[in-house]
Coordinates of C-alpha atoms in Angstrom, one line a residue:
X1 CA 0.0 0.0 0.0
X2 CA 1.7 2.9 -1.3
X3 CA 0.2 5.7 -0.2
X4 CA 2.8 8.9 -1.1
X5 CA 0.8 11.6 -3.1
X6 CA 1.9 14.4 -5.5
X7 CA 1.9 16.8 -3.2
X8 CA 5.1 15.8 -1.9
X9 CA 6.4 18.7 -3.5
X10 CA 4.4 21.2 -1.8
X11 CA 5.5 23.0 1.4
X12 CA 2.7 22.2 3.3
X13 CA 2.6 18.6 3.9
X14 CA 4.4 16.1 6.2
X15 CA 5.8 12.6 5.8
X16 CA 4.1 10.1 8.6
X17 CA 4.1 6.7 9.3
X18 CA 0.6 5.6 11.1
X19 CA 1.6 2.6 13.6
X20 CA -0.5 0.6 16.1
X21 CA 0.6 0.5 20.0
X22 CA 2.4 -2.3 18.8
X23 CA 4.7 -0.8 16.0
X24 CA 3.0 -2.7 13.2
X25 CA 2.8 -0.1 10.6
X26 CA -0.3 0.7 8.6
X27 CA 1.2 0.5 4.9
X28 CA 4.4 3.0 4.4
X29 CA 4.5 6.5 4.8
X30 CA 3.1 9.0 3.5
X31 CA 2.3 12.6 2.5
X32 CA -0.8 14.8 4.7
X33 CA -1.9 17.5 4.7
X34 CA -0.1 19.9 8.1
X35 CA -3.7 20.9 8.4
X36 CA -4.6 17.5 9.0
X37 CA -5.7 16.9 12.7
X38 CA -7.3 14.2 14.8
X39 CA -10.7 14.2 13.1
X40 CA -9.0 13.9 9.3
X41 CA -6.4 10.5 10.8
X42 CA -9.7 8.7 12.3
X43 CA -11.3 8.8 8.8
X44 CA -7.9 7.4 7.1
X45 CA -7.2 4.9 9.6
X46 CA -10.7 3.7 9.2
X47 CA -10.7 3.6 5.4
X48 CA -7.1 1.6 5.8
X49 CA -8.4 -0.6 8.0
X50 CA -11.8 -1.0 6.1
X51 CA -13.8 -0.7 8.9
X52 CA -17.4 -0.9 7.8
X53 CA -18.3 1.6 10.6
X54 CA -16.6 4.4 11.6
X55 CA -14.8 3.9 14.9
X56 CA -12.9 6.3 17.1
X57 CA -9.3 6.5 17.3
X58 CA -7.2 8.7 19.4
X59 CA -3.6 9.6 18.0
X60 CA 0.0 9.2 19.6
X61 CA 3.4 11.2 19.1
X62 CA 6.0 10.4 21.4
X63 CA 3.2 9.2 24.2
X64 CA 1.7 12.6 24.0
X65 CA -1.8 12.8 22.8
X66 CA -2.5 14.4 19.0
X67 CA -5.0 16.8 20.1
X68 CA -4.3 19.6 16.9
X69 CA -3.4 19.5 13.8
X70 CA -0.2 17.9 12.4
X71 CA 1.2 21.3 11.9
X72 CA 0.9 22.8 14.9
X73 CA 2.1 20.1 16.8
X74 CA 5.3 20.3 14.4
X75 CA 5.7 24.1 15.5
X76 CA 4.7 23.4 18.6
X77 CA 8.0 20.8 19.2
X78 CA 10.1 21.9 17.4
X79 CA 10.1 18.8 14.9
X80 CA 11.5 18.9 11.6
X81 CA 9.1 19.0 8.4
X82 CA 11.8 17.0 7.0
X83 CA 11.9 14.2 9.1
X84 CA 9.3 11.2 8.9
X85 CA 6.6 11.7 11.9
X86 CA 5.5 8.5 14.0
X87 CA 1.6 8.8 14.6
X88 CA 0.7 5.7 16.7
X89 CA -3.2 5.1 16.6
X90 CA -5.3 3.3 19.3
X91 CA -8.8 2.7 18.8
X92 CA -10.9 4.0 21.7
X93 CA -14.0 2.5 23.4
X94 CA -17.5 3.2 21.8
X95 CA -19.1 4.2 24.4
X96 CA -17.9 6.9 26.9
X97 CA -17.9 6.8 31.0
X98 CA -19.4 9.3 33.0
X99 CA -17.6 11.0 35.5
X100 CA -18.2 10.3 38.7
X101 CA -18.9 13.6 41.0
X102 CA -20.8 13.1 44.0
X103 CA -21.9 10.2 46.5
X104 CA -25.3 8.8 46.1
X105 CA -25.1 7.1 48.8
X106 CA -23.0 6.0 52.6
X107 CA -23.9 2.6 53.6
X108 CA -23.3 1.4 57.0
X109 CA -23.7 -2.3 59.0
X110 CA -20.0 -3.6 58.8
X111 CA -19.2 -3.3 62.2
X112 CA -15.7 -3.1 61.5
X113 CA -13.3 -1.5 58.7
X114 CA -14.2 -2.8 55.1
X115 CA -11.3 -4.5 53.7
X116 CA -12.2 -5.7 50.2
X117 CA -14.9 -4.5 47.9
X118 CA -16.0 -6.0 44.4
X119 CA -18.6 -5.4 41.9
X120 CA -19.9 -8.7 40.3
X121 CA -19.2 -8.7 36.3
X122 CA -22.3 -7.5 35.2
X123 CA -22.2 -4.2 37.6
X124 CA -25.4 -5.5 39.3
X125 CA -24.5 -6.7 42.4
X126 CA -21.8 -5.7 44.7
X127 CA -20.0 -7.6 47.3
X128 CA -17.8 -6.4 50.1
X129 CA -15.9 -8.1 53.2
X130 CA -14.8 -6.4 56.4
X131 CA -12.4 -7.2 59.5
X132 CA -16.1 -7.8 61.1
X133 CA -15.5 -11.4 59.7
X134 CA -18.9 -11.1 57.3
X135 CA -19.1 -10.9 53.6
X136 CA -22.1 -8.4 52.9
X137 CA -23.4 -8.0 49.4
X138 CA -25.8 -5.1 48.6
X139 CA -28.4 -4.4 46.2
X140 CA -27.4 -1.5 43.9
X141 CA -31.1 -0.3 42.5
X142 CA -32.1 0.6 46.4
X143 CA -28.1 0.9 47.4
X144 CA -29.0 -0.7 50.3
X145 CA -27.7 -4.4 52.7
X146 CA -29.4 -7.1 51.4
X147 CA -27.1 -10.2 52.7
X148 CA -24.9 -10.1 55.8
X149 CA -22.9 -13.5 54.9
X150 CA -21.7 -15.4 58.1
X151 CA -19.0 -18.2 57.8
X152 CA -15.7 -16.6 58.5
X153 CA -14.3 -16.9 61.5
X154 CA -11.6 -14.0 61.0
X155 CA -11.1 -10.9 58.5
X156 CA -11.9 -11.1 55.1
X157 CA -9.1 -9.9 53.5
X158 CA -10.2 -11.0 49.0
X159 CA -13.2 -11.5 47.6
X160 CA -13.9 -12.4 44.0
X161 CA -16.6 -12.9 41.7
X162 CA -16.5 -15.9 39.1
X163 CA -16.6 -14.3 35.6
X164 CA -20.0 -15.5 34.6
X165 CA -21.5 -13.6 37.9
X166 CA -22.6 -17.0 39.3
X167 CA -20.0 -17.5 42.6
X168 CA -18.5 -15.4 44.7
X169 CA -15.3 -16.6 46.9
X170 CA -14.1 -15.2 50.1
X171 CA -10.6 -15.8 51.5
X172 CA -10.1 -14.9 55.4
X173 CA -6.9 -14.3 57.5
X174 CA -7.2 -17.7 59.4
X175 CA -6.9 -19.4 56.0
X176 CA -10.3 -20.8 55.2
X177 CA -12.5 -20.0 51.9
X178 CA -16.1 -19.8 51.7
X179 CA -18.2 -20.1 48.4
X180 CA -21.4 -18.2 48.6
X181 CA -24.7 -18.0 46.6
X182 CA -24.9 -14.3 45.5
X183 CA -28.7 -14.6 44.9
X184 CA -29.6 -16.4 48.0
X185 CA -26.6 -14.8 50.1
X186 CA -25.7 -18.4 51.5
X187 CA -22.7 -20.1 51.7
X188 CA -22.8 -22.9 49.3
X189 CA -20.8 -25.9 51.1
X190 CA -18.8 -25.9 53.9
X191 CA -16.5 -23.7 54.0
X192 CA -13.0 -25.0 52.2
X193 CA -9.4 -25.6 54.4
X194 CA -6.3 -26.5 53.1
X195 CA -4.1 -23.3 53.9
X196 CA -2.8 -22.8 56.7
X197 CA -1.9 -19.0 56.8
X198 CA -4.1 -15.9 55.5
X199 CA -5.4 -15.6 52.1
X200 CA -3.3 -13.0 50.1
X201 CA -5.3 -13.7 46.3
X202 CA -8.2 -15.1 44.6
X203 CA -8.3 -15.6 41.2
X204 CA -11.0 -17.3 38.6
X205 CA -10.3 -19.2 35.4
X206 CA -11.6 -17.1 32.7
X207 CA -15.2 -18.3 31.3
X208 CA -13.7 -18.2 27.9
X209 CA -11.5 -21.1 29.0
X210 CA -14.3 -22.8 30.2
X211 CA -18.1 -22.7 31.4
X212 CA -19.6 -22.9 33.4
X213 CA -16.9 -21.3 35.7
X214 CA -15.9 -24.1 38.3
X215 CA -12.1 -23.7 39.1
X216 CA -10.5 -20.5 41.1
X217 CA -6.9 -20.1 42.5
X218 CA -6.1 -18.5 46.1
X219 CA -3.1 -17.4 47.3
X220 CA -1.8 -17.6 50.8
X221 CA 1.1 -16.6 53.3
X222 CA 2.0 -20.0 54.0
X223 CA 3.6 -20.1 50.7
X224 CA 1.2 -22.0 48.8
X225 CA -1.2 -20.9 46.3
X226 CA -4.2 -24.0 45.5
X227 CA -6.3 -24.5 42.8
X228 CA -10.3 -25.5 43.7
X229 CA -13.5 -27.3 42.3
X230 CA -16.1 -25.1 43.4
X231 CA -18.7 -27.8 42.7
X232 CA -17.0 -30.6 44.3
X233 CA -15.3 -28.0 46.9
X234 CA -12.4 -29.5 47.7
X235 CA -8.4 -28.2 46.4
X236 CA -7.4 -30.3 43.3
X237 CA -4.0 -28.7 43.1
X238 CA -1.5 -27.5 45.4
X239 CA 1.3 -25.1 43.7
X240 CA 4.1 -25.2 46.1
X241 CA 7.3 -24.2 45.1
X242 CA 7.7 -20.5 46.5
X243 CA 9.9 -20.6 49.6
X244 CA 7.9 -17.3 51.2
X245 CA 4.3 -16.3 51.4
X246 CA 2.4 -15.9 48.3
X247 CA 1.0 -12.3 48.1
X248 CA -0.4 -12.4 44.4
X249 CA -1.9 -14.7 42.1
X250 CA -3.5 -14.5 38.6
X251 CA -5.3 -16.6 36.2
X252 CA -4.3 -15.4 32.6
X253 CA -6.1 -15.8 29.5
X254 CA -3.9 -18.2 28.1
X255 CA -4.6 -20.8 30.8
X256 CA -1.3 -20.2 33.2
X257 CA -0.9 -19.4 36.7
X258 CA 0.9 -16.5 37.7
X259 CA 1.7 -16.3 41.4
X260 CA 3.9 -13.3 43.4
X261 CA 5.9 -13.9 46.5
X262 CA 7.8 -12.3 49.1
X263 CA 10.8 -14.8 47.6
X264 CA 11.2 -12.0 45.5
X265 CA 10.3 -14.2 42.3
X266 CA 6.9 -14.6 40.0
X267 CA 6.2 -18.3 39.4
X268 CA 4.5 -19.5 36.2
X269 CA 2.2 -22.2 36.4
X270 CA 0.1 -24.8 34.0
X271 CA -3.5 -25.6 35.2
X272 CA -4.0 -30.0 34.7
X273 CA -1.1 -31.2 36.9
X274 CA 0.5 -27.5 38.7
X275 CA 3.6 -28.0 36.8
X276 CA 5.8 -25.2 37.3
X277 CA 6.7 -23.5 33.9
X278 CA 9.2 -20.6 33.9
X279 CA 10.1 -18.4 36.7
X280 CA 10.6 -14.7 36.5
X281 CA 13.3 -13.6 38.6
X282 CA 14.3 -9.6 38.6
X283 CA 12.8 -7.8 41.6
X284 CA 15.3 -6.8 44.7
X285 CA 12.3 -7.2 47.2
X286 CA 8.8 -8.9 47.7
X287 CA 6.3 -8.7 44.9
X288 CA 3.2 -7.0 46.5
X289 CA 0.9 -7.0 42.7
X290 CA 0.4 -8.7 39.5
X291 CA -1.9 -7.4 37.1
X292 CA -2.4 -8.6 33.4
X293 CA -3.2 -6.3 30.2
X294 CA -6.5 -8.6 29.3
X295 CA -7.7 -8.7 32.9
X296 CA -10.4 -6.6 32.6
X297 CA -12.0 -9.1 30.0
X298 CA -10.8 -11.7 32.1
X299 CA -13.1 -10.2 35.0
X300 CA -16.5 -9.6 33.0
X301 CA -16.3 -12.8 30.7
X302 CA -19.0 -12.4 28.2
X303 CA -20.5 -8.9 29.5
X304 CA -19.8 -5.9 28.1
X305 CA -20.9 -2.1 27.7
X306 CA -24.4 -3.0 26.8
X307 CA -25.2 -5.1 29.9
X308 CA -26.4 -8.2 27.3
X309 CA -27.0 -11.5 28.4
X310 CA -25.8 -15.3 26.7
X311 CA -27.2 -18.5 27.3
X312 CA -24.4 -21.0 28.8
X313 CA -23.1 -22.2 25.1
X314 CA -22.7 -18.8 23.9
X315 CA -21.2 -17.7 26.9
X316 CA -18.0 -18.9 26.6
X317 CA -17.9 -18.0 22.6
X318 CA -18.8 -14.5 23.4
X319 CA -16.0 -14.4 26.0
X320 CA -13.2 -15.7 23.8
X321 CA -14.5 -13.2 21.1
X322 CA -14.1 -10.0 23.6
X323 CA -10.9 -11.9 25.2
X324 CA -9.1 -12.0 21.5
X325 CA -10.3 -8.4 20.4
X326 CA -8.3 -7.1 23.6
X327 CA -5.5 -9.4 23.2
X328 CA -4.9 -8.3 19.6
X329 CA -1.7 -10.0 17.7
X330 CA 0.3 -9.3 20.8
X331 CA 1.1 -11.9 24.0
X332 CA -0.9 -11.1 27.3
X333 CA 1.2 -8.6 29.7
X334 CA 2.0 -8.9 33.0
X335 CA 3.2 -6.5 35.2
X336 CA 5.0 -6.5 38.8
X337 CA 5.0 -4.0 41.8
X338 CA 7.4 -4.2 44.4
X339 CA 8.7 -3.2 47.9
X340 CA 12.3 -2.8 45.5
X341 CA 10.2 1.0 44.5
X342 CA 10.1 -0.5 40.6
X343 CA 8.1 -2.3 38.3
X344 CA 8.8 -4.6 35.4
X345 CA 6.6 -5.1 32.5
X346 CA 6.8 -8.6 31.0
X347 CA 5.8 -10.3 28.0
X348 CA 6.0 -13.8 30.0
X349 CA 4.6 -16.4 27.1
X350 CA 8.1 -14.8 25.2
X351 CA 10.3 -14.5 27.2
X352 CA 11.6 -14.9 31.1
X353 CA 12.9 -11.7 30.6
X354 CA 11.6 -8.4 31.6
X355 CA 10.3 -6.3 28.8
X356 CA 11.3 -3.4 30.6
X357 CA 12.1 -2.2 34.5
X358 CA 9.9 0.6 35.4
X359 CA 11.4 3.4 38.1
X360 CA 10.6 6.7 39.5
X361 CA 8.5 5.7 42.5
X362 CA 10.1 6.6 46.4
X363 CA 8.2 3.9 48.0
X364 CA 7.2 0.5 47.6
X365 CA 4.6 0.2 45.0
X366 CA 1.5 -1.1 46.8
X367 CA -1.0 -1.9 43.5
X368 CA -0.6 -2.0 40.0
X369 CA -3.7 -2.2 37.1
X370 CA -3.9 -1.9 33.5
X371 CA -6.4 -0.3 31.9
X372 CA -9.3 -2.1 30.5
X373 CA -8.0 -1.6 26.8
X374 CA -4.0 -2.5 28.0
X375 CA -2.7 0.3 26.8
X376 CA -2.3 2.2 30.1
X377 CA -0.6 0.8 33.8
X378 CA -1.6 2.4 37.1
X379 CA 0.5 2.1 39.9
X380 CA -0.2 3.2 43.6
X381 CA 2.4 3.8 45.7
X382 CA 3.5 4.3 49.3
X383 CA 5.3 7.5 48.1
X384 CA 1.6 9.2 48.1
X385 CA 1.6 9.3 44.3
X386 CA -0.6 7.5 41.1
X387 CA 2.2 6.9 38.1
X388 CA 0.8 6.2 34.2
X389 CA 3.1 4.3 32.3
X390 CA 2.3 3.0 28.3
X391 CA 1.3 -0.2 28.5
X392 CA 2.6 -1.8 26.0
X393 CA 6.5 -0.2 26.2
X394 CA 6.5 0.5 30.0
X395 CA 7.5 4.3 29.0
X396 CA 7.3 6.6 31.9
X397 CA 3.7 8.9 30.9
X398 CA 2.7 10.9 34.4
X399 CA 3.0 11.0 37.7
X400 CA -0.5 12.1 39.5
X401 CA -0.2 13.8 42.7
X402 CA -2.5 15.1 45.2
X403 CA -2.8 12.6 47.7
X404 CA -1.5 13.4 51.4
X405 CA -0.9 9.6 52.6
X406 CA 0.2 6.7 51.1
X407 CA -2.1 4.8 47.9
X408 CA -3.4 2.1 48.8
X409 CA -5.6 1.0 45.5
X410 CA -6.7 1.9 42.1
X411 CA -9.5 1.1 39.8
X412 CA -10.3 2.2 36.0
X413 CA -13.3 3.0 34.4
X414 CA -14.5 0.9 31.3
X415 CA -13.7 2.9 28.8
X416 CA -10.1 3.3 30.1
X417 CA -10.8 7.2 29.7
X418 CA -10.6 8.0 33.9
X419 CA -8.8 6.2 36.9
X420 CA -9.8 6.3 40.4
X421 CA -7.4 6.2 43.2
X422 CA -8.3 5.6 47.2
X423 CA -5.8 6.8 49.5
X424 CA -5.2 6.7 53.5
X425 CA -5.6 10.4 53.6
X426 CA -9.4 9.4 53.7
X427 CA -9.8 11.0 49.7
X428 CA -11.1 9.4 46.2
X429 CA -9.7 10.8 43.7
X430 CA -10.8 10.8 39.9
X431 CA -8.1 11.3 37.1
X432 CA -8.6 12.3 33.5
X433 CA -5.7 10.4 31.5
X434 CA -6.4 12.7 28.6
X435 CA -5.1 15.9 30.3
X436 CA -3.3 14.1 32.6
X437 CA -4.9 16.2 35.5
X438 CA -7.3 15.9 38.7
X439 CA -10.8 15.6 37.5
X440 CA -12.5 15.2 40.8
X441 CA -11.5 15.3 44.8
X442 CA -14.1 12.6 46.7
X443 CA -13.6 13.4 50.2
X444 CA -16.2 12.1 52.7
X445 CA -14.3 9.1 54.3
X446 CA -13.8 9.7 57.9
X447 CA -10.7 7.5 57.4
X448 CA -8.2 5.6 55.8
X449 CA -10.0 4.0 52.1
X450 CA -8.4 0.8 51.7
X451 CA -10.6 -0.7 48.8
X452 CA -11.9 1.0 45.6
X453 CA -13.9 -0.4 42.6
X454 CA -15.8 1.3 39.5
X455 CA -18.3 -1.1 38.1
X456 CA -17.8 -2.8 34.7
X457 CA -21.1 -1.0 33.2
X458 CA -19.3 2.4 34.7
X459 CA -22.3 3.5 36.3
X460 CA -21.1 3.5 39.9
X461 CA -17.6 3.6 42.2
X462 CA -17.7 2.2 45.6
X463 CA -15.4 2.6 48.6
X464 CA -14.6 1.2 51.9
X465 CA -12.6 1.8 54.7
X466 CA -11.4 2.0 58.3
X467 CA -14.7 4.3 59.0
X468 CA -16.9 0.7 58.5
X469 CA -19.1 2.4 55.4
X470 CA -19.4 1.8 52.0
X471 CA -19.7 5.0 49.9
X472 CA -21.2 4.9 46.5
X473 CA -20.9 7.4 44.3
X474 CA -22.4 8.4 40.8
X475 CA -22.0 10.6 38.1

C-alpha cells in the first residue's frame, strides 16, 4: 500500500508513518496534509483498515496525545518538516464513561473496617468483606444491605466474583475460603481448608476457557497458592514451590498461573497437573501485585458495555470473542510492583525476561492495574503518588499527585478514559488520562480508604474503609 501523493512537493505537507501500539505499521508512509488533525487521521485509519463503521481512534506522538493538527504540533516541538513523523493510533472504546462527581449514597452495617470491595461482572450486584468477619453484598437499585454473609471466623481480606457472575469466593486471614450464593446470600458448602496461613489472592479461570466457571486459584502466606472445584469444593492442586508467602496470584487468558511472592520471584504455572513452567526472577524485594493487560476481559467474561445477556453455550464463545479483540496479535502482559520502588513489564509467554524495569517511585509500589484496553498501567504507591506508564512499552507517561498519605488501590473506568485512586488520607480521587490532571477530589471518608472499585457498566464507584461504610458514588 503505497500511499505517497503528489503533493510531496508542496510545502505544506508532512511525511508520517501511522503505527499501532504495537509498532505494526499501517502501509508505508506517506504525505498529509499539516492541516490534518485528529478528526482527518480517524477517517484514514478507518478507510485503511476497512472498517465498515466508523470507529474512534485517538492519536500518539512520542506518548503525547495528537490533540491539533499535524502542523501545529510540528511548531509546537520543534520537529523537523523534513523528518518522517511516527503517529501511533489506538482505537478508543464506543461508548464513553461518565464521570463520577458526588456520592449517592453511605452505607453502614459492617461493624468493623471494610477491607475488600467487588462489583460482580455485570455491575449488578456488589460484594464487600470487612475485619467484622462477614461478607455483605448489597443491592445496587435501592443501594441498600441485602445479605450479611456469616462463615468466617476471622477478617476477610479477598473477595472475588466468578466471571460468569454465578459465585462469589471469600478468602479470610485464618486461611479458610467460603463459596457463597450471591442470589440467595448463603454459603454454598462448607467452607474450604487447606491453607494454613491468611489468604493473600483469589483468582477465577476465565469463562472463555471454560463454562460454566468451576475452578478458582487463592493465594496464601504459607507459601502456597491451591487450585479448587467449586462444585466438588475440595483443592485439586496444590502449587508449592515459593519458599515465602504468596501475596499475588493471577489466572491469565492463556490458561497459566501467575503467582507473586515475598521470595522475591513470579512463578509461572500450568492448570491439569500445577507444573511449574518458567520463573521470573528480577525484583530486589517482595512482589506485592500482579496485574495482566487482558484482565479486565478476564473479569467480566462475556458482559460488556451494553449489559447483554448469553445463554451457557454462547457464553463462553462471546468471552473468547471480547478476550481475543483485547489481546490483539500481541502476548498477554504482566506487570509487577514491588517493595524494591520498581516495576517490570513482562511479555511472559516470550520471554523470562523483563520487557522493561519501570522506576521513578520513592516507595514500595502497593497496586498495579492496567487499563481495561492495556494500553495504560496504574500504579499506587507508598510515596503518596498515582504513576501512568504506556502499557505496551513501559514508557514513563505521568506521575499524579494530590494525595496526602500513602495509595493504597486503584480502579479504571470501562472505557479506560478515567482512573480512580483511594488513598489513607481518607480521599477518592478521579483522574482524566487525557489531560493528565485531577478531575475530581471525593472526600467524605472519615478514614483511611483501603478498597476502591468502578463497576464494569461504569455506572457506579464504591469505597470502603477503616470508618466501617461503603460509599457509592455516581455521576
Amino acid at each position: 500500500m503505497n500511499m505517497e501523493t503528489s503533493q510531496a512537493g508542496m510545502g505544506n505537507t508532512v511525511m508520517c508513518l501511522l503505527t499501532d501500539p504495537e509498532g505494526t505499521n499501517l502501509g508505508s508512509a506517506m504525505y498529509i496534509p499539516q492541516t490534518a488533525g485528529p478528526l482527518q487521521l480517524t477517517q484514514l485509519v478507518n478507510r485503511f483498515l476497512n472498517n465498515e463503521e466508523m470507529l474512534p481512534y485517538s492519536f500518539y506522538v512520542s506518548d503525547e496525545e495528537l490533540l491539533v493538527p499535524v502542523g501545529t504540533y510540528l511548531e509546537k516541538n520543534k520537529v523537523s518538516v523534513e523528518k518522517v513523523l511516527t503517529i501511533v493510533y489506538q482505537q478508543q472504546a464506543v461508548f464513553r464513561i461518565r464521570p463520577v462527581n458526588r456520592c449517592s449514597q453511605t452505607i453502614a452495617g459492617h461493624a468493623e473496617a471494610v477491607l475488600c470491595v467487588s462489583f460482580s461482572p455485570d455491575g449488578k450486584q456488589l460484594a464487600s468483606g470487612s475485619g467484622d468477619t462477614t461478607v455483605r453484598l448489597w443491592d445496587l437499585n435501592t443501594e441498600t444491605p441485602l445479605f450479611t454473609c456469616k462463615g468466617h471466623r476471622n477478617w476477610v481480606l479477598s473477595i472475588a466474583w466468578s466471571p460468569d457472575g454465578k459465585h462469589l469466593v471469600s478468602g479470610s486471614k485464618s486461611g479458610e475460603i467460603c463459596c457463597w450464593n450471591p442470589k440467595k446470600g448463603e454459603l454454598d458448602g462448607n467452607p474450604l481448608t487447606g491453607h494454613k496461613k491468611w489468604i493473600t489472592g483469589i483468582s477465577w479461570e476465565p469463562v472463555h476457557l471454560s463454562s460454566p466457571c468451576r475452578r478458582f486459584v487463592t493465594s496464601s502466606k504459607d507459601g502456597d497458592a491451591r487450585i479448587w472445584d467449586v462444585t466438588l469444593k475440595k483443592t485439586l492442586i496444590c502449587l508449592s514451590g515459593h519458599t515465602l508467602a504468596v501475596t499475588c496470584v493471577k489466572w491469565g487468558g492463556d490458561g497459566i498461573i501467575y503467582t507473586g511472592s515475598q521470595d522475591c520471584t513470579i512463578k509461572m504455572w500450568e492448570t491439569t497437573q500445577g507444573k511449574l513452567i518458567r520463573e521470573l526472577k528480577g525484583h530486589g524485594h517482595w512482589v506485592n501485585s500482579l496485574a495482566l493487560s487482558t484482565e479486565y476481559v478476564l473479569r467480566t467474561g462475556a458482559f460488556d458495555h451494553t449489559g447483554r445477556q448469553y445463554p451457557p453455550n454462547e457464553e463462553m464463545k462471546k468471552a473468547l470473542e471480547r478476550y481475543n479483540q483485547t489481546k490483539g496479535d500481541s502476548p498477554e502482559r504482566l506487570v509487577s510492583g514491588s517493595d524494591d520502588f520498581t516495576m517490570f513489564l513482562w511479555e511472559p509467554s516470550v520471554s523470562k525476561q523483563p520487557k522493561k524495569r519501570l522506576t521513578g517511585h520513592q516507595q514500595l509500589v502497593n497496586h498495579v492495574y492496567f487499563s481495561p484496553d492495556g494500553k495504560w498501567i496504574a500504579s499506587a504507591s507508598f510515596d503518596r503518588s498515582v504513576r501512568l506508564w504506556n502499557g505496551v512499552t513501559g514508557q514513563f507517561v505521568t506521575a499524579f499527585r494530590g494525595h496526602v498519605g500513602p495509595v493504597y488501590q486503584v480502579s479504571w473506568s470501562a472505557d479506560s478514559r478515567l482512573l480512580l485512586s483511594g488513598s489513607k488520607d481518607s480521599t477518592l480521587k478521579i483522574w482524566e488520562i487525557r489531560t493528565k490532571t485531577l478531575k475530581q477530589d471525593l472526600p467524605g471518608h472519615a478514614d483511611e480508604v483501603f478498597a476502591v472499585d468502578w463497576s464494569p457498566d461504569g455506572e457506579k464507584v464504591v469505597s470502603g474503609g477503616k470508618d466501617k461504610v461503603l460509599k457509592l458514588w455516581k455521576g
